[in-house]
Amino acid sequence: MRSGEVFRHTALAINIFQSCLKNNTVRSCSYDPNLPPTRTVRLRLGLYEVYLRDWLSIFPRDQILVHRLEDHSKDLHTTMTRVFKFLDLGPITNQSDKDAIFMSNAKRSQKKRYDSIGQMLPKTRRMLNKFYRPYNQRLAELLNDTDYLWLEKSSV
C-alpha cells in the first residue's frame, strides 16, 4: 500500500471512530466489534489509555508493567531487565538464556515491509498526532510519565 492510500484509510478510520463518538463513549467505540473495518488502519489499538484503565479497574497499578515498544527496540537489554525485575525472576546467568532474551531478533523486524511502503506522509502523521493527542495526554497523566505523549518527531 502506498503512502497516499494509507492517508485515505487513516482519514476514513478517524471519521468512522469520530462518528461513533457522537452517540457513544470512547470506551464503547474502542471495543465496538460492529464498527466497519478499515482494512489496514488499526486505529483503535493505539488507544492505550482506554484499555489500561480497564486493566487498572481490576488489577492494582503495581501489578502492571507498561513500557513503550520504541524504548524496547532501542534498548532491549534495559527493558528486558526491567521485565525480569518486575516479575521477580532474578538475574539471568546462563549464557544461552542471555543470548535468547537480550539479543535483538532481526527476523521479527518489519523494517523490510516498512521500507517497501515508504515513509509516512507528514499529513498522515499530523492527522494521527491530532487524533491520539487527548488519549496520550490522559495516558501520560495516568502513568505519570510524559514519554507517553510521544512528542518526538519519529513517533505517532
mmCIF file with all atom_site columns, C-alpha atoms in Angstrom, residues 77-130:
data_model
loop_
_atom_site.group_PDB
_atom_site.id
_atom_site.type_symbol
_atom_site.label_atom_id
_atom_site.label_alt_id
_atom_site.label_comp_id
_atom_site.label_asym_id
_atom_site.label_entity_id
_atom_site.label_seq_id
_atom_site.pdbx_PDB_ins_code
_atom_site.Cartn_x
_atom_site.Cartn_y
_atom_site.Cartn_z
_atom_site.occupancy
_atom_site.B_iso_or_equiv
_atom_site.pdbx_formal_charge
_atom_site.auth_seq_id
_atom_site.auth_comp_id
_atom_site.auth_asym_id
_atom_site.auth_atom_id
_atom_site.pdbx_PDB_model_num
ATOM 1  C CA . HIS A 1 77  ? 18.665 -5.174  27.480 1.00 0.00 ? 77  HIS A CA 1
ATOM 2  C CA . THR A 1 78  ? 17.283 -2.430  29.730 1.00 0.00 ? 78  THR A CA 1
ATOM 3  C CA . THR A 1 79  ? 13.641 -3.192  29.017 1.00 0.00 ? 79  THR A CA 1
ATOM 4  C CA . MET A 1 80  ? 14.040 -6.956  29.423 1.00 0.00 ? 80  MET A CA 1
ATOM 5  C CA . THR A 1 81  ? 15.985 -6.445  32.649 1.00 0.00 ? 81  THR A CA 1
ATOM 6  C CA . ARG A 1 82  ? 13.082 -4.299  33.835 1.00 0.00 ? 82  ARG A CA 1
ATOM 7  C CA . VAL A 1 83  ? 10.613 -7.067  32.894 1.00 0.00 ? 83  VAL A CA 1
ATOM 8  C CA . PHE A 1 84  ? 12.612 -9.700  34.751 1.00 0.00 ? 84  PHE A CA 1
ATOM 9  C CA . LYS A 1 85  ? 12.909 -7.472  37.809 1.00 0.00 ? 85  LYS A CA 1
ATOM 10 C CA . PHE A 1 86  ? 9.171  -6.693  37.715 1.00 0.00 ? 86  PHE A CA 1
ATOM 11 C CA . LEU A 1 87  ? 8.398  -10.421 37.578 1.00 0.00 ? 87  LEU A CA 1
ATOM 12 C CA . ASP A 1 88  ? 10.925 -11.043 40.358 1.00 0.00 ? 88  ASP A CA 1
ATOM 13 C CA . LEU A 1 89  ? 12.749 -13.617 38.236 1.00 0.00 ? 89  LEU A CA 1
ATOM 14 C CA . GLY A 1 90  ? 16.252 -12.694 39.314 1.00 0.00 ? 90  GLY A CA 1
ATOM 15 C CA . PRO A 1 91  ? 19.302 -12.301 37.131 1.00 0.00 ? 91  PRO A CA 1
ATOM 16 C CA . ILE A 1 92  ? 19.878 -14.420 34.032 1.00 0.00 ? 92  ILE A CA 1
ATOM 17 C CA . THR A 1 93  ? 23.090 -16.396 34.489 1.00 0.00 ? 93  THR A CA 1
ATOM 18 C CA . ASN A 1 94  ? 23.010 -18.950 31.669 1.00 0.00 ? 94  ASN A CA 1
ATOM 19 C CA . GLN A 1 95  ? 24.671 -17.552 28.524 1.00 0.00 ? 95  GLN A CA 1
ATOM 20 C CA . SER A 1 96  ? 22.274 -19.228 26.090 1.00 0.00 ? 96  SER A CA 1
ATOM 21 C CA . ASP A 1 97  ? 19.351 -17.744 28.034 1.00 0.00 ? 97  ASP A CA 1
ATOM 22 C CA . LYS A 1 98  ? 21.017 -14.318 27.915 1.00 0.00 ? 98  LYS A CA 1
ATOM 23 C CA . ASP A 1 99  ? 21.507 -14.660 24.168 1.00 0.00 ? 99  ASP A CA 1
ATOM 24 C CA . ALA A 1 100 ? 17.893 -15.703 23.610 1.00 0.00 ? 100 ALA A CA 1
ATOM 25 C CA . ILE A 1 101 ? 16.478 -12.934 25.797 1.00 0.00 ? 101 ILE A CA 1
ATOM 26 C CA . PHE A 1 102 ? 18.777 -9.988  25.234 1.00 0.00 ? 102 PHE A CA 1
ATOM 27 C CA . MET A 1 103 ? 19.805 -10.293 21.608 1.00 0.00 ? 103 MET A CA 1
ATOM 28 C CA . SER A 1 104 ? 17.734 -8.497  19.028 1.00 0.00 ? 104 SER A CA 1
ATOM 29 C CA . ASN A 1 105 ? 15.989 -10.758 16.551 1.00 0.00 ? 105 ASN A CA 1
ATOM 30 C CA . ALA A 1 106 ? 16.187 -9.193  13.095 1.00 0.00 ? 106 ALA A CA 1
ATOM 31 C CA . LYS A 1 107 ? 13.834 -11.859 11.719 1.00 0.00 ? 107 LYS A CA 1
ATOM 32 C CA . ARG A 1 108 ? 10.995 -10.343 13.728 1.00 0.00 ? 108 ARG A CA 1
ATOM 33 C CA . SER A 1 109 ? 11.653 -6.900  12.354 1.00 0.00 ? 109 SER A CA 1
ATOM 34 C CA . GLN A 1 110 ? 9.161  -5.382  9.964  1.00 0.00 ? 110 GLN A CA 1
ATOM 35 C CA . LYS A 1 111 ? 11.774 -2.973  8.619  1.00 0.00 ? 111 LYS A CA 1
ATOM 36 C CA . LYS A 1 112 ? 11.743 -4.523  5.121  1.00 0.00 ? 112 LYS A CA 1
ATOM 37 C CA . ARG A 1 113 ? 7.966  -4.271  4.962  1.00 0.00 ? 113 ARG A CA 1
ATOM 38 C CA . TYR A 1 114 ? 8.052  -0.636  6.089  1.00 0.00 ? 114 TYR A CA 1
ATOM 39 C CA . ASP A 1 115 ? 10.867 0.140   3.662  1.00 0.00 ? 115 ASP A CA 1
ATOM 40 C CA . SER A 1 116 ? 8.704  -1.108  0.787  1.00 0.00 ? 116 SER A CA 1
ATOM 41 C CA . ILE A 1 117 ? 5.815  1.143   1.869  1.00 0.00 ? 117 ILE A CA 1
ATOM 42 C CA . GLY A 1 118 ? 7.926  4.246   2.302  1.00 0.00 ? 118 GLY A CA 1
ATOM 43 C CA . GLN A 1 119 ? 7.866  6.939   4.931  1.00 0.00 ? 119 GLN A CA 1
ATOM 44 C CA . MET A 1 120 ? 4.596  8.061   6.431  1.00 0.00 ? 120 MET A CA 1
ATOM 45 C CA . LEU A 1 121 ? 3.362  11.230  4.802  1.00 0.00 ? 121 LEU A CA 1
ATOM 46 C CA . PRO A 1 122 ? 3.704  14.278  7.071  1.00 0.00 ? 122 PRO A CA 1
ATOM 47 C CA . LYS A 1 123 ? -0.024 14.973  6.720  1.00 0.00 ? 123 LYS A CA 1
ATOM 48 C CA . THR A 1 124 ? -0.817 11.422  7.867  1.00 0.00 ? 124 THR A CA 1
ATOM 49 C CA . ARG A 1 125 ? 1.465  11.843  10.891 1.00 0.00 ? 125 ARG A CA 1
ATOM 50 C CA . ARG A 1 126 ? -0.178 15.192  11.747 1.00 0.00 ? 126 ARG A CA 1
ATOM 51 C CA . MET A 1 127 ? -3.639 13.647  11.450 1.00 0.00 ? 127 MET A CA 1
ATOM 52 C CA . LEU A 1 128 ? -2.704 10.741  13.729 1.00 0.00 ? 128 LEU A CA 1
ATOM 53 C CA . ASN A 1 129 ? -0.961 13.027  16.229 1.00 0.00 ? 129 ASN A CA 1
ATOM 54 C CA . LYS A 1 130 ? -4.068 15.197  16.425 1.00 0.00 ? 130 LYS A CA 1
#
